């Protein structure tokens, strides 16, 4: 089972837009894999969005060693 993506409020613009891996921040040019839905709110606004991971982060349990908790 894949880990839950980081909260939407903690993503960079590139990660939120799907241009970078949601875990390690690597630019995604090809081979991106859906990492699930990053959830978040800003007042009454729902910020939930599908985010993507690079092949290295998608391959295993957090190989980049990034912790969002």
PDB file of N, CA and C in Angstrom:
ATOM      1  N   UNK A   1       0.834  -1.178   0.000  1.00  0.00           N
ATOM      2  CA  UNK A   1       0.000   0.000   0.000  1.00  0.00           C
ATOM      3  C   UNK A   1       0.886   1.251   0.000  1.00  0.00           C
ATOM      4  N   UNK A   2       0.583   2.187  -0.862  1.00  0.00           N
ATOM      5  CA  UNK A   2       1.370   3.418  -0.968  1.00  0.00           C
ATOM      6  C   UNK A   2       1.068   4.352   0.192  1.00  0.00           C
ATOM      7  N   UNK A   3       2.066   5.113   0.617  1.00  0.00           N
ATOM      8  CA  UNK A   3       1.819   6.084   1.687  1.00  0.00           C
ATOM      9  C   UNK A   3       0.902   7.201   1.195  1.00  0.00           C
ATOM     10  N   UNK A   4       0.220   7.826   2.114  1.00  0.00           N
ATOM     11  CA  UNK A   4      -0.664   8.932   1.774  1.00  0.00           C
ATOM     12  C   UNK A   4       0.176  10.134   1.349  1.00  0.00           C
ATOM     13  N   UNK A   5      -0.246  10.840   0.304  1.00  0.00           N
ATOM     14  CA  UNK A   5       0.517  12.025  -0.123  1.00  0.00           C
ATOM     15  C   UNK A   5       0.534  13.094   0.966  1.00  0.00           C
ATOM     16  N   UNK A   6       1.491  14.003   0.914  1.00  0.00           N
ATOM     17  CA  UNK A   6       1.536  15.092   1.889  1.00  0.00           C
ATOM     18  C   UNK A   6       0.301  15.987   1.757  1.00  0.00           C
ATOM     19  N   UNK A   7      -0.028  16.752   2.792  1.00  0.00           N
ATOM     20  CA  UNK A   7      -1.168  17.661   2.728  1.00  0.00           C
ATOM     21  C   UNK A   7      -1.008  18.691   1.600  1.00  0.00           C
ATOM     22  N   UNK A   8      -2.108  19.052   0.977  1.00  0.00           N
ATOM     23  CA  UNK A   8      -2.086  20.009  -0.134  1.00  0.00           C
ATOM     24  C   UNK A   8      -1.496  21.349   0.287  1.00  0.00           C
ATOM     25  N   UNK A   9      -1.687  21.733   1.532  1.00  0.00           N
ATOM     26  CA  UNK A   9      -1.192  23.026   2.015  1.00  0.00           C
ATOM     27  C   UNK A   9       0.326  23.057   2.185  1.00  0.00           C
ATOM     28  N   UNK A  10       0.979  21.900   2.155  1.00  0.00           N
ATOM     29  CA  UNK A  10       2.431  21.831   2.318  1.00  0.00           C
ATOM     30  C   UNK A  10       3.179  21.613   1.008  1.00  0.00           C
ATOM     31  N   UNK A  11       2.456  21.582  -0.104  1.00  0.00           N
ATOM     32  CA  UNK A  11       3.073  21.363  -1.405  1.00  0.00           C
ATOM     33  C   UNK A  11       3.546  22.681  -2.009  1.00  0.00           C
ATOM     34  N   UNK A  12       4.625  22.601  -2.793  1.00  0.00           N
ATOM     35  CA  UNK A  12       5.064  23.766  -3.560  1.00  0.00           C
ATOM     36  C   UNK A  12       4.112  23.946  -4.740  1.00  0.00           C
ATOM     37  N   UNK A  13       4.216  25.062  -5.422  1.00  0.00           N
ATOM     38  CA  UNK A  13       3.377  25.307  -6.602  1.00  0.00           C
ATOM     39  C   UNK A  13       3.601  24.213  -7.645  1.00  0.00           C
ATOM     40  N   UNK A  14       4.863  23.821  -7.856  1.00  0.00           N
ATOM     41  CA  UNK A  14       5.188  22.788  -8.841  1.00  0.00           C
ATOM     42  C   UNK A  14       4.592  21.436  -8.446  1.00  0.00           C
ATOM     43  N   UNK A  15       4.670  21.081  -7.168  1.00  0.00           N
ATOM     44  CA  UNK A  15       4.100  19.818  -6.705  1.00  0.00           C
ATOM     45  C   UNK A  15       2.577  19.837  -6.817  1.00  0.00           C
ATOM     46  N   UNK A  16       1.953  20.936  -6.434  1.00  0.00           N
ATOM     47  CA  UNK A  16       0.498  21.068  -6.489  1.00  0.00           C
ATOM     48  C   UNK A  16       0.004  21.021  -7.937  1.00  0.00           C
ATOM     49  N   UNK A  17       0.793  21.559  -8.862  1.00  0.00           N
ATOM     50  CA  UNK A  17       0.408  21.603 -10.275  1.00  0.00           C
ATOM     51  C   UNK A  17       0.731  20.316 -11.026  1.00  0.00           C
ATOM     52  N   UNK A  18       1.441  19.384 -10.384  1.00  0.00           N
ATOM     53  CA  UNK A  18       1.789  18.128 -11.043  1.00  0.00           C
ATOM     54  C   UNK A  18       3.070  18.197 -11.843  1.00  0.00           C
ATOM     55  N   UNK A  19       3.844  19.269 -11.672  1.00  0.00           N
ATOM     56  CA  UNK A  19       5.104  19.425 -12.393  1.00  0.00           C
ATOM     57  C   UNK A  19       6.270  18.794 -11.654  1.00  0.00           C
ATOM     58  N   UNK A  20       6.088  18.486 -10.361  1.00  0.00           N
ATOM     59  CA  UNK A  20       7.170  17.927  -9.546  1.00  0.00           C
ATOM     60  C   UNK A  20       6.624  16.812  -8.661  1.00  0.00           C
ATOM     61  N   UNK A  21       7.497  15.891  -8.276  1.00  0.00           N
ATOM     62  CA  UNK A  21       7.131  14.788  -7.394  1.00  0.00           C
ATOM     63  C   UNK A  21       6.619  15.349  -6.063  1.00  0.00           C
ATOM     64  N   UNK A  22       5.509  14.814  -5.588  1.00  0.00           N
ATOM     65  CA  UNK A  22       4.917  15.323  -4.346  1.00  0.00           C
ATOM     66  C   UNK A  22       5.769  14.987  -3.125  1.00  0.00           C
ATOM     67  N   UNK A  23       6.675  14.014  -3.231  1.00  0.00           N
ATOM     68  CA  UNK A  23       7.501  13.639  -2.081  1.00  0.00           C
ATOM     69  C   UNK A  23       8.891  14.257  -2.113  1.00  0.00           C
ATOM     70  N   UNK A  24       9.586  14.161  -3.239  1.00  0.00           N
ATOM     71  CA  UNK A  24      10.980  14.627  -3.257  1.00  0.00           C
ATOM     72  C   UNK A  24      11.177  15.937  -4.011  1.00  0.00           C
ATOM     73  N   UNK A  25      10.184  16.367  -4.777  1.00  0.00           N
ATOM     74  CA  UNK A  25      10.284  17.632  -5.491  1.00  0.00           C
ATOM     75  C   UNK A  25      10.992  17.563  -6.836  1.00  0.00           C
ATOM     76  N   UNK A  26      11.396  16.373  -7.279  1.00  0.00           N
ATOM     77  CA  UNK A  26      12.053  16.209  -8.571  1.00  0.00           C
ATOM     78  C   UNK A  26      11.098  16.599  -9.695  1.00  0.00           C
ATOM     79  N   UNK A  27      11.601  17.320 -10.704  1.00  0.00           N
ATOM     80  CA  UNK A  27      10.770  17.691 -11.851  1.00  0.00           C
ATOM     81  C   UNK A  27      10.292  16.437 -12.565  1.00  0.00           C
ATOM     82  N   UNK A  28       9.035  16.448 -12.971  1.00  0.00           N
ATOM     83  CA  UNK A  28       8.442  15.298 -13.656  1.00  0.00           C
ATOM     84  C   UNK A  28       8.353  15.590 -15.148  1.00  0.00           C
ATOM     85  N   UNK A  29       9.220  14.938 -15.928  1.00  0.00           N
ATOM     86  CA  UNK A  29       9.194  15.109 -17.376  1.00  0.00           C
ATOM     87  C   UNK A  29       8.497  13.932 -18.027  1.00  0.00           C
ATOM     88  N   UNK A  30       8.730  12.717 -17.520  1.00  0.00           N
ATOM     89  CA  UNK A  30       8.076  11.524 -18.049  1.00  0.00           C
ATOM     90  C   UNK A  30       8.100  10.447 -16.970  1.00  0.00           C
ATOM     91  N   UNK A  31       7.220   9.500 -17.087  1.00  0.00           N
ATOM     92  CA  UNK A  31       7.192   8.387 -16.152  1.00  0.00           C
ATOM     93  C   UNK A  31       6.525   8.686 -14.821  1.00  0.00           C
ATOM     94  N   UNK A  32       5.820   9.800 -14.716  1.00  0.00           N
ATOM     95  CA  UNK A  32       5.153  10.139 -13.453  1.00  0.00           C
ATOM     96  C   UNK A  32       4.046   9.132 -13.142  1.00  0.00           C
ATOM     97  N   UNK A  33       3.871   8.883 -11.861  1.00  0.00           N
ATOM     98  CA  UNK A  33       2.870   7.927 -11.387  1.00  0.00           C
ATOM     99  C   UNK A  33       1.952   8.656 -10.418  1.00  0.00           C
ATOM    100  N   UNK A  34       0.655   8.400 -10.531  1.00  0.00           N
ATOM    101  CA  UNK A  34      -0.285   9.025  -9.598  1.00  0.00           C
ATOM    102  C   UNK A  34       0.049   8.585  -8.177  1.00  0.00           C
ATOM    103  N   UNK A  35       0.127   9.548  -7.269  1.00  0.00           N
ATOM    104  CA  UNK A  35       0.428   9.257  -5.865  1.00  0.00           C
ATOM    105  C   UNK A  35      -0.818   9.355  -4.996  1.00  0.00           C
ATOM    106  N   UNK A  36      -1.945   9.687  -5.591  1.00  0.00           N
ATOM    107  CA  UNK A  36      -3.189   9.787  -4.843  1.00  0.00           C
ATOM    108  C   UNK A  36      -3.681  11.222  -4.756  1.00  0.00           C
ATOM    109  N   UNK A  37      -4.510  11.475  -3.766  1.00  0.00           N
ATOM    110  CA  UNK A  37      -5.120  12.785  -3.578  1.00  0.00           C
ATOM    111  C   UNK A  37      -4.497  13.468  -2.361  1.00  0.00           C
ATOM    112  N   UNK A  38      -3.912  14.633  -2.593  1.00  0.00           N
ATOM    113  CA  UNK A  38      -3.422  15.461  -1.486  1.00  0.00           C
ATOM    114  C   UNK A  38      -4.615  16.273  -1.006  1.00  0.00           C
ATOM    115  N   UNK A  39      -4.899  16.193   0.274  1.00  0.00           N
ATOM    116  CA  UNK A  39      -6.086  16.861   0.819  1.00  0.00           C
ATOM    117  C   UNK A  39      -5.706  18.109   1.597  1.00  0.00           C
ATOM    118  N   UNK A  40      -6.580  19.100   1.543  1.00  0.00           N
ATOM    119  CA  UNK A  40      -6.338  20.318   2.290  1.00  0.00           C
ATOM    120  C   UNK A  40      -7.498  21.290   2.175  1.00  0.00           C
ATOM    121  N   UNK A  41      -7.499  22.264   3.077  1.00  0.00           N
ATOM    122  CA  UNK A  41      -8.532  23.303   3.084  1.00  0.00           C
ATOM    123  C   UNK A  41      -7.882  24.644   3.408  1.00  0.00           C
ATOM    124  N   UNK A  42      -8.477  25.693   2.863  1.00  0.00           N
ATOM    125  CA  UNK A  42      -8.105  27.067   3.203  1.00  0.00           C
ATOM    126  C   UNK A  42      -9.425  27.793   3.443  1.00  0.00           C
ATOM    127  N   UNK A  43      -9.830  27.819   4.704  1.00  0.00           N
ATOM    128  CA  UNK A  43     -11.140  28.384   5.025  1.00  0.00           C
ATOM    129  C   UNK A  43     -12.236  27.522   4.419  1.00  0.00           C
ATOM    130  N   UNK A  44     -13.081  28.125   3.597  1.00  0.00           N
ATOM    131  CA  UNK A  44     -14.184  27.395   2.968  1.00  0.00           C
ATOM    132  C   UNK A  44     -13.761  26.697   1.676  1.00  0.00           C
ATOM    133  N   UNK A  45     -12.520  26.873   1.249  1.00  0.00           N
ATOM    134  CA  UNK A  45     -12.058  26.339  -0.031  1.00  0.00           C
ATOM    135  C   UNK A  45     -11.392  24.977   0.147  1.00  0.00           C
ATOM    136  N   UNK A  46     -11.866  24.026  -0.624  1.00  0.00           N
ATOM    137  CA  UNK A  46     -11.280  22.687  -0.636  1.00  0.00           C
ATOM    138  C   UNK A  46     -10.116  22.694  -1.623  1.00  0.00           C
ATOM    139  N   UNK A  47      -8.936  22.266  -1.180  1.00  0.00           N
ATOM    140  CA  UNK A  47      -7.736  22.278  -2.007  1.00  0.00           C
ATOM    141  C   UNK A  47      -7.340  20.892  -2.511  1.00  0.00           C
ATOM    142  N   UNK A  48      -8.189  19.885  -2.307  1.00  0.00           N
ATOM    143  CA  UNK A  48      -7.864  18.516  -2.716  1.00  0.00           C
ATOM    144  C   UNK A  48      -7.479  18.469  -4.189  1.00  0.00           C
ATOM    145  N   UNK A  49      -6.400  17.730  -4.483  1.00  0.00           N
ATOM    146  CA  UNK A  49      -5.927  17.618  -5.864  1.00  0.00           C
ATOM    147  C   UNK A  49      -5.148  16.317  -6.033  1.00  0.00           C
ATOM    148  N   UNK A  50      -5.219  15.740  -7.233  1.00  0.00           N
ATOM    149  CA  UNK A  50      -4.410  14.552  -7.524  1.00  0.00           C
ATOM    150  C   UNK A  50      -2.965  14.999  -7.696  1.00  0.00           C
ATOM    151  N   UNK A  51      -2.055  14.296  -7.040  1.00  0.00           N
ATOM    152  CA  UNK A  51      -0.628  14.617  -7.135  1.00  0.00           C
ATOM    153  C   UNK A  51       0.127  13.426  -7.711  1.00  0.00           C
ATOM    154  N   UNK A  52       1.353  13.672  -8.145  1.00  0.00           N
ATOM    155  CA  UNK A  52       2.138  12.664  -8.846  1.00  0.00           C
ATOM    156  C   UNK A  52       3.499  12.466  -8.188  1.00  0.00           C
ATOM    157  N   UNK A  53       4.061  11.286  -8.432  1.00  0.00           N
ATOM    158  CA  UNK A  53       5.362  10.928  -7.874  1.00  0.00           C
ATOM    159  C   UNK A  53       6.307  10.543  -9.000  1.00  0.00           C
ATOM    160  N   UNK A  54       7.595  10.731  -8.751  1.00  0.00           N
ATOM    161  CA  UNK A  54       8.605  10.272  -9.710  1.00  0.00           C
ATOM    162  C   UNK A  54       8.691   8.746  -9.612  1.00  0.00           C
ATOM    163  N   UNK A  55       9.238   8.086 -10.615  1.00  0.00           N
ATOM    164  CA  UNK A  55       9.338   6.626 -10.579  1.00  0.00           C
ATOM    165  C   UNK A  55      10.099   6.102  -9.356  1.00  0.00           C
ATOM    166  N   UNK A  56      11.136   6.824  -8.908  1.00  0.00           N
ATOM    167  CA  UNK A  56      11.921   6.360  -7.753  1.00  0.00           C
ATOM    168  C   UNK A  56      11.087   6.354  -6.478  1.00  0.00           C
ATOM    169  N   UNK A  57      10.326   7.408  -6.234  1.00  0.00           N
ATOM    170  CA  UNK A  57       9.500   7.477  -5.022  1.00  0.00           C
ATOM    171  C   UNK A  57       8.300   6.537  -5.109  1.00  0.00           C
ATOM    172  N   UNK A  58       7.779   6.345  -6.320  1.00  0.00           N
ATOM    173  CA  UNK A  58       6.626   5.462  -6.491  1.00  0.00           C
ATOM    174  C   UNK A  58       7.020   3.991  -6.345  1.00  0.00           C
ATOM    175  N   UNK A  59       8.306   3.675  -6.532  1.00  0.00           N
ATOM    176  CA  UNK A  59       8.761   2.291  -6.528  1.00  0.00           C
ATOM    177  C   UNK A  59       8.770   1.637  -5.150  1.00  0.00           C
ATOM    178  N   UNK A  60       8.979   2.411  -4.117  1.00  0.00           N
ATOM    179  CA  UNK A  60       9.104   1.783  -2.811  1.00  0.00           C
ATOM    180  C   UNK A  60       8.593   2.659  -1.694  1.00  0.00           C
ATOM    181  N   UNK A  61       8.674   2.130  -0.489  1.00  0.00           N
ATOM    182  CA  UNK A  61       8.184   2.867   0.674  1.00  0.00           C
ATOM    183  C   UNK A  61       9.112   4.024   1.040  1.00  0.00           C
ATOM    184  N   UNK A  62       8.855   5.172   0.441  1.00  0.00           N
ATOM    185  CA  UNK A  62       9.561   6.404   0.773  1.00  0.00           C
ATOM    186  C   UNK A  62      11.079   6.293   0.623  1.00  0.00           C
ATOM    187  N   UNK A  63      11.576   5.908  -0.578  1.00  0.00           N
ATOM    188  CA  UNK A  63      13.012   5.748  -0.756  1.00  0.00           C
ATOM    189  C   UNK A  63      13.789   7.053  -0.622  1.00  0.00           C
ATOM    190  N   UNK A  64      13.120   8.186  -0.795  1.00  0.00           N
ATOM    191  CA  UNK A  64      13.814   9.469  -0.681  1.00  0.00           C
ATOM    192  C   UNK A  64      13.997   9.880   0.782  1.00  0.00           C
ATOM    193  N   UNK A  65      13.357   9.154   1.709  1.00  0.00           N
ATOM    194  CA  UNK A  65      13.506   9.433   3.121  1.00  0.00           C
ATOM    195  C   UNK A  65      12.764  10.682   3.579  1.00  0.00           C
ATOM    196  N   UNK A  66      11.760  11.090   2.814  1.00  0.00           N
ATOM    197  CA  UNK A  66      10.998  12.295   3.150  1.00  0.00           C
ATOM    198  C   UNK A  66       9.897  11.945   4.149  1.00  0.00           C
ATOM    199  N   UNK A  67       9.756  12.750   5.167  1.00  0.00           N
ATOM    200  CA  UNK A  67       8.705  12.534   6.160  1.00  0.00           C
ATOM    201  C   UNK A  67       7.795  13.753   6.223  1.00  0.00           C
ATOM    202  N   UNK A  68       6.500  13.563   6.115  1.00  0.00           N
ATOM    203  CA  UNK A  68       5.526  14.632   6.169  1.00  0.00           C
ATOM    204  C   UNK A  68       4.754  14.601   7.459  1.00  0.00           C
ATOM    205  N   UNK A  69       5.100  13.779   8.392  1.00  0.00           N
ATOM    206  CA  UNK A  69       4.365  13.670   9.664  1.00  0.00           C
ATOM    207  C   UNK A  69       5.191  14.250  10.783  1.00  0.00           C
TER     208      UNK A  69
END
